[in-house]
């Protein structure tokens, strides 16, 4: 159940300014290997949100080979520099990301970590301006308390796959991943510390701002 008609996807992708050839190579790799990257429309949204918030510290949970990381890193670079954490439990993907981000001239901004992402966030020093999660969907509900400890007041939480290819609105879908996304969605929308919405790009991305009045967790 695609959220956006293919003609609109092509139209929107045609409007995004030409990407560096390395990003285009990464997109071609995803198409060839059916690897689920966020794609250029969401990448552009992440760049925009990073620039709009002036973010200098970004933490990514479940990073793949660095495509979404690259968009955050371009935003942080254009904000004057900072740190983008790339965390994935596959060593080969981490090595591949190091290669791509070096080719993009962004490696000095990115901190690479191989391991379980929620544990890495729990262990990380300090707080973050943006946290983006794209981990296994069953892990979404348990990640929220850790995210709340690490997200700055005024910071953004971004979470991919909120529509889960339409399964969240299919009453017959009761598998663990779908239920986990529903549980997480209810929790974040019901949390007075966050102002939340879902942007219907690709598979639906949560954009939630942690209110400044939030007490330090
Ligand atoms: C959907 S891909 C990420 C794609 C990336 N956001 C992009 O657009 O370039 C998710 C990756 O995170 C890894 N992953 C899933 N859950 C994880 C977890 N809890 N800790 C670390 N890595 C995880 C998966 O193995 C996979 O490589």
PDB file of C-alpha atoms and ligand atoms in Angstrom:
ATOM      1  CA  UNK A   1       0.000   0.000   0.000  1.00  0.00           C
ATOM      2  CA  UNK A   2       2.187   2.926  -1.221  1.00  0.00           C
ATOM      3  CA  UNK A   3       1.448   6.176   0.600  1.00  0.00           C
ATOM      4  CA  UNK A   4       2.359   8.408  -2.288  1.00  0.00           C
ATOM      5  CA  UNK A   5       1.542   7.636  -5.913  1.00  0.00           C
ATOM      6  CA  UNK A   6       4.652   6.760  -7.942  1.00  0.00           C
ATOM      7  CA  UNK A   7       4.096   9.739 -10.258  1.00  0.00           C
ATOM      8  CA  UNK A   8       4.342  12.131  -7.277  1.00  0.00           C
ATOM      9  CA  UNK A   9       7.478  10.377  -6.027  1.00  0.00           C
ATOM     10  CA  UNK A  10       9.141  10.871  -9.427  1.00  0.00           C
ATOM     11  CA  UNK A  11       7.912  14.471  -9.546  1.00  0.00           C
ATOM     12  CA  UNK A  12       9.282  15.243  -6.057  1.00  0.00           C
ATOM     13  CA  UNK A  13      12.568  13.447  -6.651  1.00  0.00           C
ATOM     14  CA  UNK A  14      12.960  15.455  -9.858  1.00  0.00           C
ATOM     15  CA  UNK A  15      12.680  18.688  -7.870  1.00  0.00           C
ATOM     16  CA  UNK A  16      15.479  17.865  -5.426  1.00  0.00           C
ATOM     17  CA  UNK A  17      18.729  19.495  -6.552  1.00  0.00           C
ATOM     18  CA  UNK A  18      21.349  17.180  -8.058  1.00  0.00           C
ATOM     19  CA  UNK A  19      23.061  15.134  -5.359  1.00  0.00           C
ATOM     20  CA  UNK A  20      26.804  14.505  -5.175  1.00  0.00           C
ATOM     21  CA  UNK A  21      27.713  11.508  -7.403  1.00  0.00           C
ATOM     22  CA  UNK A  22      28.638   9.464  -4.292  1.00  0.00           C
ATOM     23  CA  UNK A  23      25.087   9.856  -2.924  1.00  0.00           C
ATOM     24  CA  UNK A  24      23.737   8.805  -6.309  1.00  0.00           C
ATOM     25  CA  UNK A  25      26.005   5.714  -6.175  1.00  0.00           C
ATOM     26  CA  UNK A  26      24.573   4.902  -2.750  1.00  0.00           C
ATOM     27  CA  UNK A  27      21.039   5.211  -4.147  1.00  0.00           C
ATOM     28  CA  UNK A  28      21.946   2.924  -7.066  1.00  0.00           C
ATOM     29  CA  UNK A  29      23.371   0.355  -4.606  1.00  0.00           C
ATOM     30  CA  UNK A  30      20.089   0.411  -2.637  1.00  0.00           C
ATOM     31  CA  UNK A  31      18.062  -0.150  -5.819  1.00  0.00           C
ATOM     32  CA  UNK A  32      20.321  -2.990  -6.975  1.00  0.00           C
ATOM     33  CA  UNK A  33      20.377  -4.764  -3.592  1.00  0.00           C
ATOM     34  CA  UNK A  34      16.901  -3.794  -2.367  1.00  0.00           C
ATOM     35  CA  UNK A  35      18.473  -2.179   0.711  1.00  0.00           C
ATOM     36  CA  UNK A  36      15.929   0.012   2.563  1.00  0.00           C
ATOM     37  CA  UNK A  37      17.533   3.479   2.632  1.00  0.00           C
ATOM     38  CA  UNK A  38      15.418   6.554   3.379  1.00  0.00           C
ATOM     39  CA  UNK A  39      15.841   7.877  -0.178  1.00  0.00           C
ATOM     40  CA  UNK A  40      16.379  11.412  -1.471  1.00  0.00           C
ATOM     41  CA  UNK A  41      13.049  12.968  -0.397  1.00  0.00           C
ATOM     42  CA  UNK A  42      13.518  11.988   3.237  1.00  0.00           C
ATOM     43  CA  UNK A  43      17.225  12.745   2.982  1.00  0.00           C
ATOM     44  CA  UNK A  44      16.356  16.270   1.888  1.00  0.00           C
ATOM     45  CA  UNK A  45      13.873  16.533   4.804  1.00  0.00           C
ATOM     46  CA  UNK A  46      16.615  15.448   7.233  1.00  0.00           C
ATOM     47  CA  UNK A  47      19.043  17.995   5.763  1.00  0.00           C
ATOM     48  CA  UNK A  48      16.391  20.698   6.075  1.00  0.00           C
ATOM     49  CA  UNK A  49      15.482  19.822   9.674  1.00  0.00           C
ATOM     50  CA  UNK A  50      19.145  19.734  10.640  1.00  0.00           C
ATOM     51  CA  UNK A  51      19.686  23.193   9.132  1.00  0.00           C
ATOM     52  CA  UNK A  52      16.405  24.618  10.500  1.00  0.00           C
ATOM     53  CA  UNK A  53      17.243  23.563  14.069  1.00  0.00           C
ATOM     54  CA  UNK A  54      20.948  24.443  13.834  1.00  0.00           C
ATOM     55  CA  UNK A  55      21.717  20.921  15.083  1.00  0.00           C
ATOM     56  CA  UNK A  56      25.345  20.157  15.926  1.00  0.00           C
ATOM     57  CA  UNK A  57      24.899  16.739  17.588  1.00  0.00           C
ATOM     58  CA  UNK A  58      22.916  13.999  15.843  1.00  0.00           C
ATOM     59  CA  UNK A  59      22.554  10.353  16.909  1.00  0.00           C
ATOM     60  CA  UNK A  60      21.345   7.733  14.437  1.00  0.00           C
ATOM     61  CA  UNK A  61      20.076   4.346  15.659  1.00  0.00           C
ATOM     62  CA  UNK A  62      20.353   1.639  12.958  1.00  0.00           C
ATOM     63  CA  UNK A  63      22.430   3.359  10.305  1.00  0.00           C
ATOM     64  CA  UNK A  64      22.961   1.016   7.354  1.00  0.00           C
ATOM     65  CA  UNK A  65      25.807   1.970   5.009  1.00  0.00           C
ATOM     66  CA  UNK A  66      25.588   5.663   5.778  1.00  0.00           C
ATOM     67  CA  UNK A  67      23.032   7.135   3.346  1.00  0.00           C
ATOM     68  CA  UNK A  68      20.801   8.872   5.908  1.00  0.00           C
ATOM     69  CA  UNK A  69      23.946   9.659   7.924  1.00  0.00           C
ATOM     70  CA  UNK A  70      25.315  11.581   4.941  1.00  0.00           C
ATOM     71  CA  UNK A  71      22.272  13.915   4.829  1.00  0.00           C
ATOM     72  CA  UNK A  72      22.551  14.684   8.561  1.00  0.00           C
ATOM     73  CA  UNK A  73      26.313  15.151   8.226  1.00  0.00           C
ATOM     74  CA  UNK A  74      25.856  17.623   5.339  1.00  0.00           C
ATOM     75  CA  UNK A  75      23.435  19.591   7.536  1.00  0.00           C
ATOM     76  CA  UNK A  76      25.779  19.573  10.555  1.00  0.00           C
ATOM     77  CA  UNK A  77      28.710  20.573   8.322  1.00  0.00           C
ATOM     78  CA  UNK A  78      26.674  23.517   6.954  1.00  0.00           C
ATOM     79  CA  UNK A  79      25.694  24.461  10.534  1.00  0.00           C
ATOM     80  CA  UNK A  80      29.395  24.926  11.320  1.00  0.00           C
ATOM     81  CA  UNK A  81      30.404  21.382  12.282  1.00  0.00           C
ATOM     82  CA  UNK A  82      29.703  18.893  15.048  1.00  0.00           C
ATOM     83  CA  UNK A  83      29.143  15.166  15.537  1.00  0.00           C
ATOM     84  CA  UNK A  84      26.868  12.678  13.798  1.00  0.00           C
ATOM     85  CA  UNK A  85      26.842   9.193  15.367  1.00  0.00           C
ATOM     86  CA  UNK A  86      26.541   6.276  12.940  1.00  0.00           C
ATOM     87  CA  UNK A  87      25.567   3.112  14.846  1.00  0.00           C
ATOM     88  CA  UNK A  88      24.905  -0.270  13.316  1.00  0.00           C
ATOM     89  CA  UNK A  89      25.565  -3.798  14.500  1.00  0.00           C
ATOM     90  CA  UNK A  90      26.891  -5.067  11.145  1.00  0.00           C
ATOM     91  CA  UNK A  91      30.648  -4.528  10.896  1.00  0.00           C
ATOM     92  CA  UNK A  92      30.580  -4.742   7.075  1.00  0.00           C
ATOM     93  CA  UNK A  93      27.959  -1.972   6.852  1.00  0.00           C
ATOM     94  CA  UNK A  94      29.977   0.217   9.196  1.00  0.00           C
ATOM     95  CA  UNK A  95      33.089  -0.253   7.031  1.00  0.00           C
ATOM     96  CA  UNK A  96      31.098   0.513   3.903  1.00  0.00           C
ATOM     97  CA  UNK A  97      29.732   3.698   5.545  1.00  0.00           C
ATOM     98  CA  UNK A  98      33.262   4.802   6.491  1.00  0.00           C
ATOM     99  CA  UNK A  99      34.252   4.495   2.826  1.00  0.00           C
ATOM    100  CA  UNK A 100      31.277   6.418   1.462  1.00  0.00           C
ATOM    101  CA  UNK A 101      31.460   9.218   4.057  1.00  0.00           C
ATOM    102  CA  UNK A 102      35.190   9.623   3.452  1.00  0.00           C
ATOM    103  CA  UNK A 103      34.494   9.971  -0.290  1.00  0.00           C
ATOM    104  CA  UNK A 104      31.900  12.649   0.546  1.00  0.00           C
ATOM    105  CA  UNK A 105      34.463  14.518   2.668  1.00  0.00           C
ATOM    106  CA  UNK A 106      32.247  14.050   5.750  1.00  0.00           C
ATOM    107  CA  UNK A 107      34.200  11.429   7.719  1.00  0.00           C
ATOM    108  CA  UNK A 108      35.581  13.942  10.228  1.00  0.00           C
ATOM    109  CA  UNK A 109      32.015  14.772  11.338  1.00  0.00           C
ATOM    110  CA  UNK A 110      30.862  11.166  11.751  1.00  0.00           C
ATOM    111  CA  UNK A 111      31.588   8.928  14.793  1.00  0.00           C
ATOM    112  CA  UNK A 112      31.290   5.264  13.822  1.00  0.00           C
ATOM    113  CA  UNK A 113      30.208   2.633  16.330  1.00  0.00           C
ATOM    114  CA  UNK A 114      29.515  -1.058  15.724  1.00  0.00           C
ATOM    115  CA  UNK A 115      27.013  -2.487  18.205  1.00  0.00           C
ATOM    116  CA  UNK A 116      23.426  -2.467  19.402  1.00  0.00           C
ATOM    117  CA  UNK A 117      22.102   1.049  18.878  1.00  0.00           C
ATOM    118  CA  UNK A 118      19.908   1.609  21.959  1.00  0.00           C
ATOM    119  CA  UNK A 119      22.723   0.396  24.238  1.00  0.00           C
ATOM    120  CA  UNK A 120      25.108   2.745  22.419  1.00  0.00           C
ATOM    121  CA  UNK A 121      22.740   5.688  22.912  1.00  0.00           C
ATOM    122  CA  UNK A 122      22.371   4.822  26.610  1.00  0.00           C
ATOM    123  CA  UNK A 123      26.166   4.816  26.948  1.00  0.00           C
ATOM    124  CA  UNK A 124      26.739   7.983  24.903  1.00  0.00           C
ATOM    125  CA  UNK A 125      28.084  11.135  26.518  1.00  0.00           C
ATOM    126  CA  UNK A 126      25.791  14.154  26.688  1.00  0.00           C
ATOM    127  CA  UNK A 127      22.588  14.941  24.835  1.00  0.00           C
ATOM    128  CA  UNK A 128      21.638  15.310  21.180  1.00  0.00           C
ATOM    129  CA  UNK A 129      19.815  17.899  19.083  1.00  0.00           C
ATOM    130  CA  UNK A 130      18.387  15.244  16.733  1.00  0.00           C
ATOM    131  CA  UNK A 131      17.900  11.513  17.291  1.00  0.00           C
ATOM    132  CA  UNK A 132      16.874   9.413  14.288  1.00  0.00           C
ATOM    133  CA  UNK A 133      15.761   5.805  14.749  1.00  0.00           C
ATOM    134  CA  UNK A 134      15.564   3.159  12.032  1.00  0.00           C
ATOM    135  CA  UNK A 135      16.204   0.054  14.172  1.00  0.00           C
ATOM    136  CA  UNK A 136      14.297  -3.227  14.171  1.00  0.00           C
ATOM    137  CA  UNK A 137      10.679  -2.273  14.721  1.00  0.00           C
ATOM    138  CA  UNK A 138      10.180  -4.546  17.743  1.00  0.00           C
ATOM    139  CA  UNK A 139      12.738  -2.370  19.502  1.00  0.00           C
ATOM    140  CA  UNK A 140      10.832   0.918  19.084  1.00  0.00           C
ATOM    141  CA  UNK A 141       8.811   0.936  22.369  1.00  0.00           C
ATOM    142  CA  UNK A 142      11.761   0.058  24.624  1.00  0.00           C
ATOM    143  CA  UNK A 143      13.964   2.670  22.932  1.00  0.00           C
ATOM    144  CA  UNK A 144      11.727   5.603  23.960  1.00  0.00           C
ATOM    145  CA  UNK A 145      12.847   6.027  27.611  1.00  0.00           C
ATOM    146  CA  UNK A 146      16.495   5.947  26.499  1.00  0.00           C
ATOM    147  CA  UNK A 147      15.809   8.471  23.725  1.00  0.00           C
ATOM    148  CA  UNK A 148      14.125  10.762  26.274  1.00  0.00           C
ATOM    149  CA  UNK A 149      17.208  10.680  28.479  1.00  0.00           C
ATOM    150  CA  UNK A 150      19.419  11.697  25.571  1.00  0.00           C
ATOM    151  CA  UNK A 151      17.355  14.222  23.559  1.00  0.00           C
ATOM    152  CA  UNK A 152      17.834  17.908  24.306  1.00  0.00           C
ATOM    153  CA  UNK A 153      14.744  19.941  25.201  1.00  0.00           C
ATOM    154  CA  UNK A 154      13.841  21.619  21.889  1.00  0.00           C
ATOM    155  CA  UNK A 155      15.441  18.684  20.049  1.00  0.00           C
ATOM    156  CA  UNK A 156      13.849  16.537  17.356  1.00  0.00           C
ATOM    157  CA  UNK A 157      13.077  12.825  17.379  1.00  0.00           C
ATOM    158  CA  UNK A 158      12.739  11.334  13.889  1.00  0.00           C
ATOM    159  CA  UNK A 159      11.579   7.731  13.443  1.00  0.00           C
ATOM    160  CA  UNK A 160      11.174   5.840  10.162  1.00  0.00           C
ATOM    161  CA  UNK A 161       8.528   3.340   9.006  1.00  0.00           C
ATOM    162  CA  UNK A 162       5.628   4.734  11.002  1.00  0.00           C
ATOM    163  CA  UNK A 163       3.123   3.406   8.425  1.00  0.00           C
ATOM    164  CA  UNK A 164       4.932   0.079   7.962  1.00  0.00           C
ATOM    165  CA  UNK A 165       3.709  -0.289   4.424  1.00  0.00           C
ATOM    166  CA  UNK A 166       0.099   0.269   5.537  1.00  0.00           C
ATOM    167  CA  UNK A 167       0.076  -2.528   8.126  1.00  0.00           C
ATOM    168  CA  UNK A 168      -0.555  -0.126  11.038  1.00  0.00           C
ATOM    169  CA  UNK A 169      -4.083   0.484   9.694  1.00  0.00           C
ATOM    170  CA  UNK A 170      -4.737  -3.149   8.736  1.00  0.00           C
ATOM    171  CA  UNK A 171      -6.662  -4.725  11.636  1.00  0.00           C
ATOM    172  CA  UNK A 172      -5.590  -8.204  10.485  1.00  0.00           C
ATOM    173  CA  UNK A 173      -1.911  -7.308  10.966  1.00  0.00           C
ATOM    174  CA  UNK A 174      -1.027  -8.405  14.512  1.00  0.00           C
ATOM    175  CA  UNK A 175       2.624  -9.385  14.054  1.00  0.00           C
ATOM    176  CA  UNK A 176       5.168  -8.183  16.605  1.00  0.00           C
ATOM    177  CA  UNK A 177       6.714  -5.472  14.422  1.00  0.00           C
ATOM    178  CA  UNK A 178       3.360  -3.887  13.550  1.00  0.00           C
ATOM    179  CA  UNK A 179       2.169  -4.031  17.165  1.00  0.00           C
ATOM    180  CA  UNK A 180       5.454  -2.470  18.305  1.00  0.00           C
ATOM    181  CA  UNK A 181       5.043   0.446  15.890  1.00  0.00           C
ATOM    182  CA  UNK A 182       1.443   0.965  17.084  1.00  0.00           C
ATOM    183  CA  UNK A 183       2.549   0.871  20.742  1.00  0.00           C
ATOM    184  CA  UNK A 184       5.372   3.322  20.089  1.00  0.00           C
ATOM    185  CA  UNK A 185       3.080   5.646  18.084  1.00  0.00           C
ATOM    186  CA  UNK A 186       0.491   5.769  20.895  1.00  0.00           C
ATOM    187  CA  UNK A 187       3.242   6.429  23.441  1.00  0.00           C
ATOM    188  CA  UNK A 188       4.854   9.317  21.570  1.00  0.00           C
ATOM    189  CA  UNK A 189       1.570  11.000  20.576  1.00  0.00           C
ATOM    190  CA  UNK A 190       0.306  10.630  24.163  1.00  0.00           C
ATOM    191  CA  UNK A 191       3.472  12.047  25.702  1.00  0.00           C
ATOM    192  CA  UNK A 192       2.987  15.688  26.767  1.00  0.00           C
ATOM    193  CA  UNK A 193       6.741  16.254  26.481  1.00  0.00           C
ATOM    194  CA  UNK A 194       6.491  15.929  22.682  1.00  0.00           C
ATOM    195  CA  UNK A 195       4.695  17.740  19.856  1.00  0.00           C
ATOM    196  CA  UNK A 196       4.435  15.047  17.185  1.00  0.00           C
ATOM    197  CA  UNK A 197       3.336  14.477  13.628  1.00  0.00           C
ATOM    198  CA  UNK A 198       3.938  11.906  10.911  1.00  0.00           C
ATOM    199  CA  UNK A 199       5.135  13.236   7.558  1.00  0.00           C
ATOM    200  CA  UNK A 200       3.681  10.984   4.825  1.00  0.00           C
ATOM    201  CA  UNK A 201       6.869  10.657   2.814  1.00  0.00           C
ATOM    202  CA  UNK A 202       7.882   7.169   1.711  1.00  0.00           C
ATOM    203  CA  UNK A 203       6.863   4.849   4.630  1.00  0.00           C
ATOM    204  CA  UNK A 204       5.919   7.693   6.997  1.00  0.00           C
ATOM    205  CA  UNK A 205       8.422   9.457   9.224  1.00  0.00           C
ATOM    206  CA  UNK A 206       7.700  10.672  12.745  1.00  0.00           C
ATOM    207  CA  UNK A 207       8.815  14.223  13.453  1.00  0.00           C
ATOM    208  CA  UNK A 208       8.500  14.933  17.191  1.00  0.00           C
ATOM    209  CA  UNK A 209       9.846  17.972  19.006  1.00  0.00           C
ATOM    210  CA  UNK A 210      10.696  17.671  22.655  1.00  0.00           C
ATOM    211  CA  UNK A 211       9.179  20.677  24.389  1.00  0.00           C
ATOM    212  CA  UNK A 212      11.531  23.055  26.188  1.00  0.00           C
ATOM    213  CA  UNK A 213       9.453  22.864  29.383  1.00  0.00           C
ATOM    214  CA  UNK A 214      10.362  19.186  29.728  1.00  0.00           C
ATOM    215  CA  UNK A 215      12.153  18.461  32.959  1.00  0.00           C
ATOM    216  CA  UNK A 216      15.608  16.951  32.592  1.00  0.00           C
ATOM    217  CA  UNK A 217      15.166  13.186  32.654  1.00  0.00           C
TER     218      UNK A 217
HETATM  219  C1  LIG B   1      16.771   0.220   7.494  1.00  0.00           C
HETATM  220  S1  LIG B   1      18.484   0.089   7.707  1.00  0.00           S
HETATM  221  C2  LIG B   1      19.026   1.766   7.879  1.00  0.00           C
HETATM  222  C3  LIG B   1      19.035   2.569   6.635  1.00  0.00           C
HETATM  223  C4  LIG B   1      19.492   3.983   6.885  1.00  0.00           C
HETATM  224  N1  LIG B   1      18.588   4.699   7.769  1.00  0.00           N
HETATM  225  C5  LIG B   1      19.613   4.739   5.569  1.00  0.00           C
HETATM  226  O1  LIG B   1      18.600   5.271   5.104  1.00  0.00           O
HETATM  227  O2  LIG B   1      20.708   4.782   5.032  1.00  0.00           O
HETATM  228  C6  LIG B   1      18.615  -0.451   9.400  1.00  0.00           C
HETATM  229  C7  LIG B   1      19.976  -0.996   9.743  1.00  0.00           C
HETATM  230  O3  LIG B   1      20.115  -1.005  11.141  1.00  0.00           O
HETATM  231  C8  LIG B   1      20.492  -2.293  11.601  1.00  0.00           C
HETATM  232  N2  LIG B   1      19.854  -2.454  12.915  1.00  0.00           N
HETATM  233  C9  LIG B   1      18.554  -2.768  13.181  1.00  0.00           C
HETATM  234  N3  LIG B   1      18.310  -2.756  14.498  1.00  0.00           N
HETATM  235  C10 LIG B   1      19.483  -2.420  15.089  1.00  0.00           C
HETATM  236  C11 LIG B   1      19.861  -2.237  16.443  1.00  0.00           C
HETATM  237  N4  LIG B   1      18.983  -2.406  17.452  1.00  0.00           N
HETATM  238  N5  LIG B   1      21.139  -1.899  16.702  1.00  0.00           N
HETATM  239  C12 LIG B   1      22.027  -1.719  15.685  1.00  0.00           C
HETATM  240  N6  LIG B   1      21.742  -1.883  14.385  1.00  0.00           N
HETATM  241  C13 LIG B   1      20.458  -2.229  14.085  1.00  0.00           C
HETATM  242  C14 LIG B   1      20.006  -3.268  10.552  1.00  0.00           C
HETATM  243  O4  LIG B   1      20.786  -4.438  10.553  1.00  0.00           O
HETATM  244  C15 LIG B   1      20.201  -2.416   9.272  1.00  0.00           C
HETATM  245  O5  LIG B   1      21.503  -2.555   8.783  1.00  0.00           O
END
